GROMACS .gro file of C-alpha atoms in nm:
model
  496
    1MET     CA    1   0.000   0.000   0.000
    2ALA     CA    2   0.142   0.340  -0.100
    3LYS     CA    3   0.173   0.631   0.139
    4ALA     CA    4   0.111   1.003   0.093
    5LEU     CA    5   0.161   1.300   0.320
    6ARG     CA    6  -0.067   1.598   0.374
    7VAL     CA    7   0.140   1.876   0.529
    8ASP     CA    8  -0.138   2.100   0.664
    9PRO     CA    9  -0.501   2.018   0.756
   10ARG     CA   10  -0.611   2.288   0.510
   11ASP     CA   11  -0.441   2.115   0.216
   12GLY     CA   12  -0.644   1.984  -0.075
   13VAL     CA   13  -0.358   1.767  -0.199
   14ALA     CA   14  -0.115   1.514  -0.053
   15THR     CA   15   0.234   1.419  -0.173
   16LEU     CA   16   0.316   1.058  -0.258
   17LEU     CA   17   0.618   0.918  -0.075
   18HIS     CA   18   0.665   0.635  -0.327
   19ASP     CA   19   0.568   0.560  -0.688
   20ALA     CA   20   0.215   0.420  -0.709
   21LEU     CA   21  -0.011   0.277  -0.979
   22ALA     CA   22  -0.365   0.359  -1.085
   23GLY     CA   23  -0.618   0.176  -0.866
   24GLU     CA   24  -0.374   0.146  -0.576
   25VAL     CA   25  -0.499   0.239  -0.230
   26VAL     CA   26  -0.298   0.517  -0.066
   27THR     CA   27  -0.285   0.577   0.309
   28LEU     CA   28  -0.258   0.937   0.419
   29GLY     CA   29  -0.036   1.068   0.694
   30GLU     CA   30  -0.011   1.408   0.869
   31GLY     CA   31  -0.342   1.586   0.918
   32SER     CA   32  -0.543   1.308   0.754
   33ASP     CA   33  -0.639   1.084   1.046
   34GLY     CA   34  -0.523   0.770   0.866
   35ASP     CA   35  -0.763   0.819   0.574
   36THR     CA   36  -0.720   0.639   0.242
   37LEU     CA   37  -0.795   0.712  -0.121
   38VAL     CA   38  -0.774   0.526  -0.450
   39LEU     CA   39  -0.545   0.659  -0.721
   40GLY     CA   40  -0.707   0.746  -1.052
   41ALA     CA   41  -0.374   0.735  -1.243
   42ASP     CA   42  -0.011   0.627  -1.208
   43VAL     CA   43   0.161   0.885  -0.989
   44GLY     CA   44   0.532   0.922  -0.917
   45ARG     CA   45   0.711   0.985  -0.590
   46GLY     CA   46   0.696   1.349  -0.489
   47HIS     CA   47   0.388   1.420  -0.702
   48LYS     CA   48   0.052   1.538  -0.573
   49VAL     CA   49  -0.289   1.372  -0.559
   50ALA     CA   50  -0.622   1.541  -0.489
   51LEU     CA   51  -0.788   1.461  -0.156
   52ALA     CA   52  -1.131   1.598  -0.246
   53PRO     CA   53  -1.302   1.739  -0.555
   54ILE     CA   54  -1.145   2.064  -0.681
   55ALA     CA   55  -1.348   2.270  -0.926
   56ALA     CA   56  -1.195   2.449  -1.223
   57GLY     CA   57  -1.084   2.795  -1.117
   58GLU     CA   58  -1.051   2.703  -0.750
   59PRO     CA   59  -0.719   2.746  -0.564
   60VAL     CA   60  -0.517   2.433  -0.498
   61VAL     CA   61  -0.377   2.439  -0.144
   62LYS     CA   62  -0.054   2.284  -0.016
   63TYR     CA   63   0.146   2.381   0.296
   64GLY     CA   64  -0.176   2.562   0.396
   65PHE     CA   65  -0.138   2.816   0.113
   66PRO     CA   66  -0.252   2.834  -0.252
   67ILE     CA   67   0.004   2.696  -0.496
   68GLY     CA   68  -0.199   2.788  -0.804
   69THR     CA   69  -0.539   2.747  -0.965
   70ALA     CA   70  -0.705   2.437  -1.108
   71THR     CA   71  -0.746   2.464  -1.485
   72GLN     CA   72  -1.012   2.188  -1.494
   73SER     CA   73  -1.221   1.987  -1.254
   74ILE     CA   74  -1.007   1.748  -1.048
   75ALA     CA   75  -1.150   1.435  -0.889
   76PRO     CA   76  -1.033   1.280  -0.559
   77GLY     CA   77  -0.733   1.053  -0.622
   78ALA     CA   78  -0.639   1.232  -0.944
   79HIS     CA   79  -0.284   1.334  -1.024
   80VAL     CA   80  -0.244   1.711  -0.973
   81HIS     CA   81   0.031   1.858  -1.188
   82SER     CA   82   0.104   2.077  -1.490
   83HIS     CA   83  -0.188   1.937  -1.691
   84ASN     CA   84  -0.450   2.068  -1.447
   85LEU     CA   85  -0.279   2.331  -1.230
   86LYS     CA   86  -0.137   2.674  -1.323
   87THR     CA   87   0.045   2.946  -1.136
   88GLY     CA   88  -0.134   3.247  -0.995
   89LEU     CA   89   0.174   3.471  -0.992
   90GLY     CA   90   0.189   3.800  -1.180
   91GLY     CA   91   0.409   4.108  -1.152
   92THR     CA   92   0.519   4.336  -0.870
   93LEU     CA   93   0.291   4.375  -0.569
   94ALA     CA   94   0.211   4.616  -0.289
   95TYR     CA   95   0.275   4.439   0.041
   96ARG     CA   96   0.154   4.510   0.392
   97PHE     CA   97   0.362   4.453   0.704
   98ASP     CA   98   0.170   4.209   0.923
   99PRO     CA   99   0.432   4.100   1.179
  100VAL     CA  100   0.413   3.761   1.344
  101ASP     CA  101   0.567   3.650   1.671
  102THR     CA  102   0.913   3.510   1.602
  103ALA     CA  103   1.035   3.504   1.962
  104SER     CA  104   1.223   3.186   2.051
  105ALA     CA  105   1.383   3.061   2.368
  106PRO     CA  106   1.762   3.097   2.391
  107SER     CA  107   1.942   2.785   2.285
  108THR     CA  108   2.059   2.550   2.552
  109SER     CA  109   2.266   2.350   2.304
  110ALA     CA  110   2.617   2.267   2.417
  111LYS     CA  111   2.722   2.181   2.061
  112THR     CA  112   3.073   2.291   1.974
  113PHE     CA  113   3.313   2.267   1.684
  114ASP     CA  114   3.684   2.317   1.638
  115GLY     CA  115   3.741   2.622   1.420
  116TYR     CA  116   4.007   2.878   1.337
  117VAL     CA  117   3.959   3.194   1.541
  118ARG     CA  118   4.073   3.496   1.340
  119ALA     CA  119   4.206   3.829   1.465
  120ASP     CA  120   3.878   4.005   1.383
  121GLY     CA  121   3.679   3.755   1.593
  122SER     CA  122   3.538   3.559   1.299
  123VAL     CA  123   3.582   3.182   1.296
  124GLY     CA  124   3.679   2.977   0.993
  125THR     CA  125   3.597   2.612   0.935
  126ARG     CA  126   3.904   2.576   0.712
  127ASN     CA  127   4.251   2.736   0.703
  128GLU     CA  128   4.331   2.755   0.333
  129ILE     CA  129   4.518   2.972   0.086
  130TRP     CA  130   4.283   3.111  -0.176
  131ILE     CA  131   4.402   3.232  -0.516
  132LEU     CA  132   4.160   3.480  -0.670
  133SER     CA  133   4.183   3.591  -1.032
  134THR     CA  134   4.085   3.944  -1.128
  135VAL     CA  135   4.001   3.847  -1.485
  136GLY     CA  136   3.927   3.541  -1.696
  137CYS     CA  137   4.253   3.583  -1.891
  138VAL     CA  138   4.456   3.452  -1.595
  139ALA     CA  139   4.215   3.179  -1.484
  140ARG     CA  140   4.435   2.892  -1.600
  141THR     CA  141   4.744   3.068  -1.463
  142ALA     CA  142   4.582   3.085  -1.119
  143GLU     CA  143   4.489   2.717  -1.139
  144ARG     CA  144   4.844   2.620  -1.238
  145ILE     CA  145   4.986   2.816  -0.946
  146ALA     CA  146   4.741   2.649  -0.706
  147ALA     CA  147   4.826   2.298  -0.827
  148LYS     CA  148   5.201   2.350  -0.804
  149ALA     CA  149   5.194   2.546  -0.478
  150ALA     CA  150   4.972   2.289  -0.306
  151ALA     CA  151   5.245   2.029  -0.354
  152LEU     CA  152   5.506   2.270  -0.218
  153VAL     CA  153   5.328   2.375   0.102
  154GLY     CA  154   5.198   2.027   0.187
  155ASP     CA  155   4.981   2.007   0.499
  156SER     CA  156   5.097   2.334   0.654
  157VAL     CA  157   4.750   2.464   0.558
  158ASP     CA  158   4.424   2.282   0.482
  159GLY     CA  159   4.459   2.340   0.109
  160VAL     CA  160   4.544   2.578  -0.175
  161HIS     CA  161   4.256   2.656  -0.409
  162ALA     CA  162   4.210   2.881  -0.711
  163PHE     CA  163   3.872   3.044  -0.769
  164THR     CA  164   3.840   3.167  -1.124
  165HIS     CA  165   3.574   3.320  -1.348
  166PRO     CA  166   3.541   3.454  -1.705
  167HIS     CA  167   3.473   3.818  -1.609
  168GLY     CA  168   3.675   4.122  -1.498
  169CYS     CA  169   3.719   4.286  -1.837
  170SER     CA  170   3.481   4.429  -2.099
  171GLN     CA  171   3.245   4.511  -1.811
  172LEU     CA  172   3.094   4.846  -1.716
  173GLY     CA  173   2.930   5.014  -1.418
  174GLN     CA  174   2.723   4.795  -1.189
  175ASP     CA  175   2.831   4.481  -1.372
  176LEU     CA  176   3.200   4.546  -1.310
  177GLU     CA  177   3.125   4.659  -0.955
  178GLY     CA  178   2.947   4.327  -0.889
  179THR     CA  179   3.254   4.129  -0.997
  180ARG     CA  180   3.487   4.345  -0.788
  181THR     CA  181   3.262   4.332  -0.481
  182ILE     CA  182   3.233   3.952  -0.488
  183MET     CA  183   3.610   3.913  -0.521
  184ALA     CA  184   3.674   4.163  -0.240
  185SER     CA  185   3.432   3.982  -0.008
  186LEU     CA  186   3.588   3.643  -0.086
  187ALA     CA  187   3.928   3.792   0.002
  188CYS     CA  188   3.792   3.870   0.350
  189HIS     CA  189   3.660   3.520   0.420
  190PRO     CA  190   3.763   3.359   0.751
  191ASN     CA  191   3.830   3.026   0.577
  192ALA     CA  192   4.110   3.193   0.382
  193GLY     CA  193   4.417   3.216   0.602
  194GLY     CA  194   4.590   3.394   0.314
  195VAL     CA  195   4.490   3.524  -0.029
  196LEU     CA  196   4.688   3.565  -0.350
  197ILE     CA  197   4.525   3.794  -0.605
  198VAL     CA  198   4.642   3.718  -0.959
  199GLY     CA  199   4.582   3.981  -1.227
  200LEU     CA  200   4.680   4.034  -1.587
  201GLY     CA  201   4.757   4.406  -1.583
  202CYS     CA  202   4.537   4.565  -1.849
  203GLU     CA  203   4.194   4.448  -1.730
  204GLU     CA  204   3.904   4.664  -1.614
  205ASN     CA  205   3.909   4.496  -1.272
  206GLN     CA  206   4.242   4.644  -1.165
  207ILE     CA  207   4.419   4.498  -0.860
  208ARG     CA  208   4.456   4.847  -0.707
  209ALA     CA  209   4.080   4.908  -0.718
  210LEU     CA  210   4.012   4.560  -0.583
  211LEU     CA  211   4.249   4.616  -0.289
  212ALA     CA  212   4.074   4.946  -0.216
  213ALA     CA  213   3.749   4.751  -0.169
  214ILE     CA  214   3.912   4.524   0.093
  215PRO     CA  215   3.948   4.650   0.453
  216ALA     CA  216   4.307   4.757   0.527
  217SER     CA  217   4.311   4.526   0.829
  218ARG     CA  218   4.302   4.231   0.587
  219HIS     CA  219   4.589   4.346   0.362
  220GLY     CA  220   4.861   4.183   0.572
  221MET     CA  221   4.742   3.839   0.460
  222ILE     CA  222   4.704   3.933   0.093
  223ARG     CA  223   4.967   3.918  -0.179
  224THR     CA  224   4.927   4.030  -0.541
  225LEU     CA  225   5.077   3.920  -0.871
  226THR     CA  226   5.048   4.109  -1.202
  227THR     CA  227   5.138   3.852  -1.463
  228GLN     CA  228   5.222   4.098  -1.744
  229ALA     CA  229   5.495   4.242  -1.518
  230SER     CA  230   5.636   3.905  -1.409
  231GLY     CA  231   5.921   3.717  -1.572
  232ASP     CA  232   5.795   3.378  -1.446
  233GLU     CA  233   5.444   3.417  -1.303
  234ILE     CA  234   5.414   3.051  -1.196
  235ALA     CA  235   5.737   3.054  -0.994
  236GLU     CA  236   5.657   3.395  -0.846
  237GLY     CA  237   5.304   3.287  -0.761
  238CYS     CA  238   5.425   2.971  -0.587
  239ALA     CA  239   5.674   3.174  -0.383
  240LEU     CA  240   5.398   3.410  -0.270
  241VAL     CA  241   5.173   3.119  -0.172
  242ALA     CA  242   5.459   2.966   0.028
  243GLU     CA  243   5.505   3.299   0.205
  244LEU     CA  244   5.134   3.316   0.288
  245ALA     CA  245   5.130   2.956   0.409
  246GLY     CA  246   5.408   3.041   0.654
  247LEU     CA  247   5.208   3.335   0.787
  248ALA     CA  248   4.878   3.148   0.797
  249LYS     CA  249   4.977   2.869   1.036
  250ALA     CA  250   4.696   2.826   1.288
  251LYS     CA  251   4.547   2.569   1.523
  252ARG     CA  252   4.183   2.482   1.569
  253GLN     CA  253   4.012   2.599   1.887
  254THR     CA  254   3.687   2.474   2.039
  255VAL     CA  255   3.407   2.726   1.997
  256GLY     CA  256   3.031   2.724   2.036
  257LEU     CA  257   2.751   2.701   1.784
  258ASP     CA  258   2.717   3.079   1.808
  259ARG     CA  259   3.039   3.118   1.606
  260LEU     CA  260   2.902   2.935   1.302
  261VAL     CA  261   2.780   3.116   0.989
  262LEU     CA  262   2.550   2.894   0.782
  263GLY     CA  263   2.440   2.953   0.424
  264VAL     CA  264   2.127   2.763   0.321
  265LYS     CA  265   2.050   2.671  -0.040
  266CYS     CA  266   1.838   2.428  -0.241
  267GLY     CA  267   1.912   2.297  -0.589
  268GLY     CA  268   1.738   2.046  -0.811
  269SER     CA  269   1.437   2.025  -0.577
  270ASP     CA  270   1.168   1.759  -0.597
  271GLY     CA  271   0.826   1.712  -0.440
  272LEU     CA  272   0.981   1.582  -0.118
  273SER     CA  273   1.224   1.873  -0.070
  274GLY     CA  274   0.962   2.080   0.110
  275LEU     CA  275   0.861   1.784   0.329
  276THR     CA  276   1.200   1.652   0.441
  277ALA     CA  277   1.525   1.832   0.353
  278ASN     CA  278   1.415   2.196   0.360
  279PRO     CA  279   1.225   2.186   0.690
  280LEU     CA  280   1.514   1.988   0.837
  281VAL     CA  281   1.756   2.261   0.732
  282GLY     CA  282   1.511   2.514   0.878
  283ARG     CA  283   1.558   2.344   1.212
  284MET     CA  284   1.936   2.381   1.170
  285SER     CA  285   1.885   2.751   1.097
  286ASP     CA  286   1.684   2.788   1.416
  287ARG     CA  287   1.944   2.600   1.620
  288VAL     CA  288   2.218   2.834   1.498
  289THR     CA  289   2.026   3.163   1.528
  290SER     CA  290   1.885   3.077   1.872
  291ALA     CA  291   2.242   3.005   1.987
  292GLY     CA  292   2.347   3.354   1.873
  293GLY     CA  293   2.497   3.248   1.540
  294ARG     CA  294   2.431   3.368   1.186
  295VAL     CA  295   2.234   3.224   0.893
  296LEU     CA  296   2.219   3.351   0.535
  297VAL     CA  297   1.927   3.272   0.303
  298THR     CA  298   1.906   3.386  -0.061
  299GLU     CA  299   1.752   3.279  -0.398
  300ILE     CA  300   1.512   3.575  -0.419
  301PRO     CA  301   1.321   3.448  -0.729
  302GLU     CA  302   1.258   3.123  -0.542
  303ILE     CA  303   1.059   3.294  -0.268
  304PHE     CA  304   0.807   3.447  -0.513
  305GLY     CA  305   0.470   3.329  -0.391
  306ALA     CA  306   0.595   3.284  -0.035
  307GLU     CA  307   0.759   3.622   0.017
  308GLN     CA  308   0.488   3.750   0.252
  309MET     CA  309   0.586   3.480   0.502
  310LEU     CA  310   0.939   3.622   0.523
  311MET     CA  311   0.816   3.982   0.517
  312ASN     CA  312   0.596   3.919   0.819
  313ARG     CA  313   0.902   3.794   1.005
  314ALA     CA  314   1.097   4.117   0.949
  315ALA     CA  315   1.255   4.237   1.273
  316SER     CA  316   1.141   4.593   1.201
  317GLU     CA  317   0.945   4.792   0.947
  318PRO     CA  318   1.264   4.918   0.773
  319VAL     CA  319   1.374   4.555   0.729
  320PHE     CA  320   1.028   4.475   0.591
  321GLU     CA  321   1.054   4.763   0.344
  322ARG     CA  322   1.397   4.643   0.232
  323ILE     CA  323   1.261   4.291   0.169
  324VAL     CA  324   0.981   4.441  -0.039
  325GLU     CA  325   1.233   4.644  -0.237
  326VAL     CA  326   1.455   4.344  -0.311
  327VAL     CA  327   1.161   4.122  -0.412
  328ASN     CA  328   0.998   4.379  -0.640
  329ASP     CA  329   1.334   4.479  -0.792
  330PHE     CA  330   1.390   4.114  -0.884
  331LYS     CA  331   1.043   4.090  -1.035
  332ARG     CA  332   1.110   4.402  -1.243
  333TYR     CA  333   1.441   4.245  -1.350
  334PHE     CA  334   1.243   3.953  -1.497
  335LEU     CA  335   0.973   4.173  -1.652
  336ASP     CA  336   1.224   4.418  -1.805
  337HIS     CA  337   1.380   4.124  -1.990
  338GLY     CA  338   1.042   4.007  -2.121
  339GLU     CA  339   1.019   3.710  -1.883
  340THR     CA  340   0.735   3.618  -1.649
  341VAL     CA  341   0.811   3.610  -1.277
  342SER     CA  342   0.672   3.255  -1.265
  343GLU     CA  343   0.914   3.106  -1.522
  344ASN     CA  344   1.054   2.874  -1.254
  345PRO     CA  345   1.032   2.573  -1.175
  346SER     CA  346   1.298   2.406  -1.388
  347PRO     CA  347   1.240   2.091  -1.597
  348GLY     CA  348   1.404   1.878  -1.326
  349ASN     CA  349   1.177   2.029  -1.062
  350VAL     CA  350   0.871   1.946  -1.272
  351VAL     CA  351   0.979   1.585  -1.325
  352GLY     CA  352   1.028   1.561  -0.948
  353GLY     CA  353   0.670   1.669  -0.879
  354ILE     CA  354   0.686   2.048  -0.837
  355THR     CA  355   0.424   2.220  -1.054
  356THR     CA  356   0.431   2.594  -0.985
  357LEU     CA  357   0.672   2.850  -0.847
  358GLU     CA  358   0.439   2.905  -0.551
  359GLU     CA  359   0.476   2.538  -0.458
  360LYS     CA  360   0.854   2.550  -0.500
  361SER     CA  361   0.882   2.871  -0.297
  362LEU     CA  362   0.664   2.751  -0.009
  363GLY     CA  363   0.892   2.450   0.022
  364ALA     CA  364   1.211   2.651  -0.024
  365VAL     CA  365   1.149   2.921   0.239
  366GLN     CA  366   1.137   2.653   0.506
  367LYS     CA  367   1.519   2.649   0.498
  368ALA     CA  368   1.505   2.983   0.681
  369GLY     CA  369   1.340   2.829   0.986
  370ARG     CA  370   1.120   3.051   1.202
  371ALA     CA  371   1.358   3.323   1.321
  372ALA     CA  372   1.302   3.693   1.258
  373VAL     CA  373   1.468   3.835   0.946
  374ALA     CA  374   1.726   4.058   1.114
  375ASP     CA  375   1.889   4.214   0.808
  376VAL     CA  376   1.885   4.236   0.428
  377ILE     CA  377   2.212   4.279   0.236
  378ASP     CA  378   2.301   4.348  -0.126
  379TYR     CA  379   2.463   4.104  -0.365
  380GLY     CA  380   2.835   4.082  -0.285
  381ALA     CA  381   2.800   4.236   0.061
  382ARG     CA  382   2.925   4.070   0.380
  383ILE     CA  383   2.702   3.965   0.668
  384ARG     CA  384   2.677   4.232   0.939
  385ILE     CA  385   2.481   4.108   1.237
  386ASP     CA  386   2.377   3.794   1.423
  387GLY     CA  387   2.055   3.614   1.335
  388LEU     CA  388   1.889   3.549   0.998
  389THR     CA  389   1.998   3.763   0.701
  390LEU     CA  390   1.833   3.774   0.358
  391LEU     CA  391   2.091   3.810   0.079
  392GLU     CA  392   2.011   3.952  -0.264
  393ALA     CA  393   2.107   3.691  -0.528
  394PRO     CA  394   1.937   3.485  -0.800
  395GLY     CA  395   1.836   3.122  -0.770
  396ASN     CA  396   2.115   2.979  -0.988
  397ASP     CA  397   2.305   2.728  -0.775
  398ALA     CA  398   2.658   2.844  -0.853
  399VAL     CA  399   2.586   3.218  -0.847
  400SER     CA  400   2.384   3.213  -0.524
  401SER     CA  401   2.619   2.974  -0.342
  402THR     CA  402   2.916   3.192  -0.438
  403ALA     CA  403   2.728   3.491  -0.297
  404LEU     CA  404   2.662   3.299   0.027
  405ALA     CA  405   3.033   3.223   0.061
  406ALA     CA  406   3.132   3.581  -0.021
  407ALA     CA  407   2.885   3.707   0.240
  408GLY     CA  408   3.067   3.504   0.504
  409ALA     CA  409   2.904   3.161   0.521
  410THR     CA  410   3.163   2.919   0.661
  411ALA     CA  411   2.951   2.617   0.562
  412ILE     CA  412   2.661   2.575   0.320
  413LEU     CA  413   2.368   2.336   0.367
  414PHE     CA  414   2.260   2.244   0.015
  415THR     CA  415   1.938   2.045  -0.019
  416THR     CA  416   1.858   1.852  -0.336
  417GLY     CA  417   1.605   1.603  -0.463
  418ARG     CA  418   1.780   1.545  -0.794
  419GLY     CA  419   2.150   1.562  -0.706
  420THR     CA  420   2.446   1.766  -0.825
  421PRO     CA  421   2.825   1.726  -0.796
  422LEU     CA  422   2.887   2.102  -0.761
  423GLY     CA  423   3.086   2.238  -0.468
  424PHE     CA  424   3.178   2.590  -0.367
  425PRO     CA  425   3.455   2.779  -0.183
  426VAL     CA  426   3.334   2.669   0.161
  427PRO     CA  427   3.235   2.319   0.281
  428THR     CA  428   2.907   2.239   0.107
  429ILE     CA  429   2.700   1.970   0.280
  430LYS     CA  430   2.468   1.804   0.027
  431ILE     CA  431   2.142   1.690   0.185
  432ALA     CA  432   1.921   1.453  -0.017
  433SER     CA  433   1.545   1.493   0.013
  434ASN     CA  434   1.494   1.121  -0.048
  435THR     CA  435   1.674   0.802   0.048
  436ASP     CA  436   1.683   0.676  -0.311
  437LEU     CA  437   1.907   0.965  -0.417
  438ALA     CA  438   2.132   0.926  -0.112
  439THR     CA  439   2.169   0.554  -0.190
  440ARG     CA  440   2.234   0.598  -0.563
  441LYS     CA  441   2.478   0.888  -0.534
  442PRO     CA  442   2.688   0.842  -0.219
  443GLY     CA  443   2.975   1.018  -0.396
  444TRP     CA  444   2.767   1.336  -0.408
  445ILE     CA  445   2.547   1.322  -0.098
  446ASP     CA  446   2.657   1.387   0.261
  447PHE     CA  447   2.327   1.334   0.446
  448ASP     CA  448   1.997   1.157   0.384
  449ALA     CA  449   1.702   1.372   0.491
  450GLY     CA  450   1.471   1.096   0.369
  451ALA     CA  451   1.535   0.944   0.712
  452VAL     CA  452   1.278   1.194   0.843
  453LEU     CA  453   1.002   0.975   0.697
  454GLU     CA  454   1.115   0.674   0.902
  455ASP     CA  455   1.291   0.818   1.208
  456GLY     CA  456   1.106   1.149   1.249
  457PHE     CA  457   1.243   1.501   1.274
  458PRO     CA  458   1.396   1.501   1.626
  459ALA     CA  459   1.633   1.209   1.567
  460THR     CA  460   1.723   1.319   1.214
  461GLU     CA  461   1.777   1.676   1.335
  462GLU     CA  462   2.031   1.562   1.593
  463ALA     CA  463   2.209   1.346   1.336
  464LEU     CA  464   2.238   1.635   1.089
  465LEU     CA  465   2.358   1.879   1.355
  466ALA     CA  466   2.627   1.630   1.458
  467ARG     CA  467   2.735   1.598   1.094
  468ILE     CA  468   2.754   1.977   1.056
  469MET     CA  469   2.975   1.999   1.364
  470GLN     CA  470   3.205   1.731   1.222
  471VAL     CA  471   3.240   1.915   0.891
  472ALA     CA  472   3.295   2.249   1.066
  473SER     CA  473   3.574   2.079   1.261
  474GLY     CA  474   3.750   1.956   0.947
  475ALA     CA  475   3.570   1.646   0.818
  476GLU     CA  476   3.559   1.652   0.437
  477THR     CA  477   3.235   1.687   0.245
  478ALA     CA  478   3.173   1.480  -0.067
  479ALA     CA  479   3.236   1.785  -0.286
  480GLU     CA  480   3.570   1.848  -0.114
  481ARG     CA  481   3.675   1.487  -0.164
  482ASN     CA  482   3.585   1.519  -0.531
  483GLY     CA  483   3.776   1.844  -0.577
  484GLU     CA  484   3.451   2.026  -0.663
  485ARG     CA  485   3.513   2.393  -0.581
  486GLU     CA  486   3.370   2.659  -0.808
  487ILE     CA  487   3.257   3.019  -0.811
  488ALA     CA  488   3.020   3.195  -1.047
  489ILE     CA  489   2.953   3.567  -1.068
  490TRP     CA  490   2.618   3.723  -1.153
  491LYS     CA  491   2.653   3.883  -1.499
  492ARG     CA  492   2.390   4.156  -1.539
  493GLY     CA  493   2.528   4.416  -1.780
  494VAL     CA  494   2.652   4.458  -2.135
  495THR     CA  495   2.979   4.307  -2.255
  496LEU     CA  496   3.205   4.541  -2.453
   0.00000   0.00000   0.00000
């Protein structure tokens, strides 16, 4: 007998936990009092079935909120998806601040991790040398220096890594400023014990301007290399990395959960992401913020349809107004380029059971837990205060995860129902929404959130928190083992 889950008593649909065939009897969980229904069609795992008749034009409700409108009459037991459900999203909106109580008891967690305490009080989860390229022309040069220098410095640091990109020249205005700001913020990251900036010499993104965007207090652990002015840039680069490695020697110290900065992200979601992995990560967010730590959430286009939930959790009216500004600016960004704001979900999301952007967003915002939104920061900016911060960035996995790292996340919790090998500058913990994915792709996945369906949230929550503490203390993630470390920069302007 198949099983399905209704998240909220108000829901008109339930999500199947396993593939099921037409005529099969399905037992219903949460909020359904053990009811059953008979499927009217074959339905895949993560897809929705109707619990009662839904008339054409009526809202379809999941998570207690509308996820779109029925385009035809839907019978109980019928598959609810793209063929009979459409989005209700339009353009920009006028929002009203209707604050909700977000007060939570102080954390009593004694969880600790062994991190690198920096002079400015920040705490890194790694002690690495980062090589940052100012421009795409020296990307391979930076990678060659990293490979050769890593062999030279051995285990005196946790690693030597080059982070390259195709930008930095033929850019103007805000576009160039975005590239420079991201690179400057990465240069300030607590996981980087030392930073080598490799430039060409003639690019728009000049090293001098980049250094000016980095606090002077950080300059002592930064070295620069202009390759056009170097006789042997590889040898010179390796010598500079060796110098930085000597200066960056550090030992781990035991610190509390309040010293952690988490970035939360979802990629390749499926119909179970909003039932298992994302709410589980939301509990991690709450554990960190209630302990006095910091959490970053982003992917602005993937909160469309659920944005009011975050707006109502704004710590103040100015924070609320800033959320409104960021959301509507992003919607205008879509509309100005002739795209609808509801273009998401992606093909992989749809195959996994997600039908509309409202449905995807209502599942995605659960990663932010229940804490008040304490701050809103621009793309490329660094986190400023404790608590939950909303970061301006698109939904693209590589671009948004790079922005999370640049903002100061020392670990990223990355939920997925489809799987991806991608990794980013900081330890990226891949959390599968379903056990099948975790079993099939152990080389990609670090944690199986599908265990929630068998073991419940409390036990799975403790297991995930323990895993996060291990990674923060130096245990490798799957992406780190695989050498998957990438950055991507948001390209918004013209190219000369």
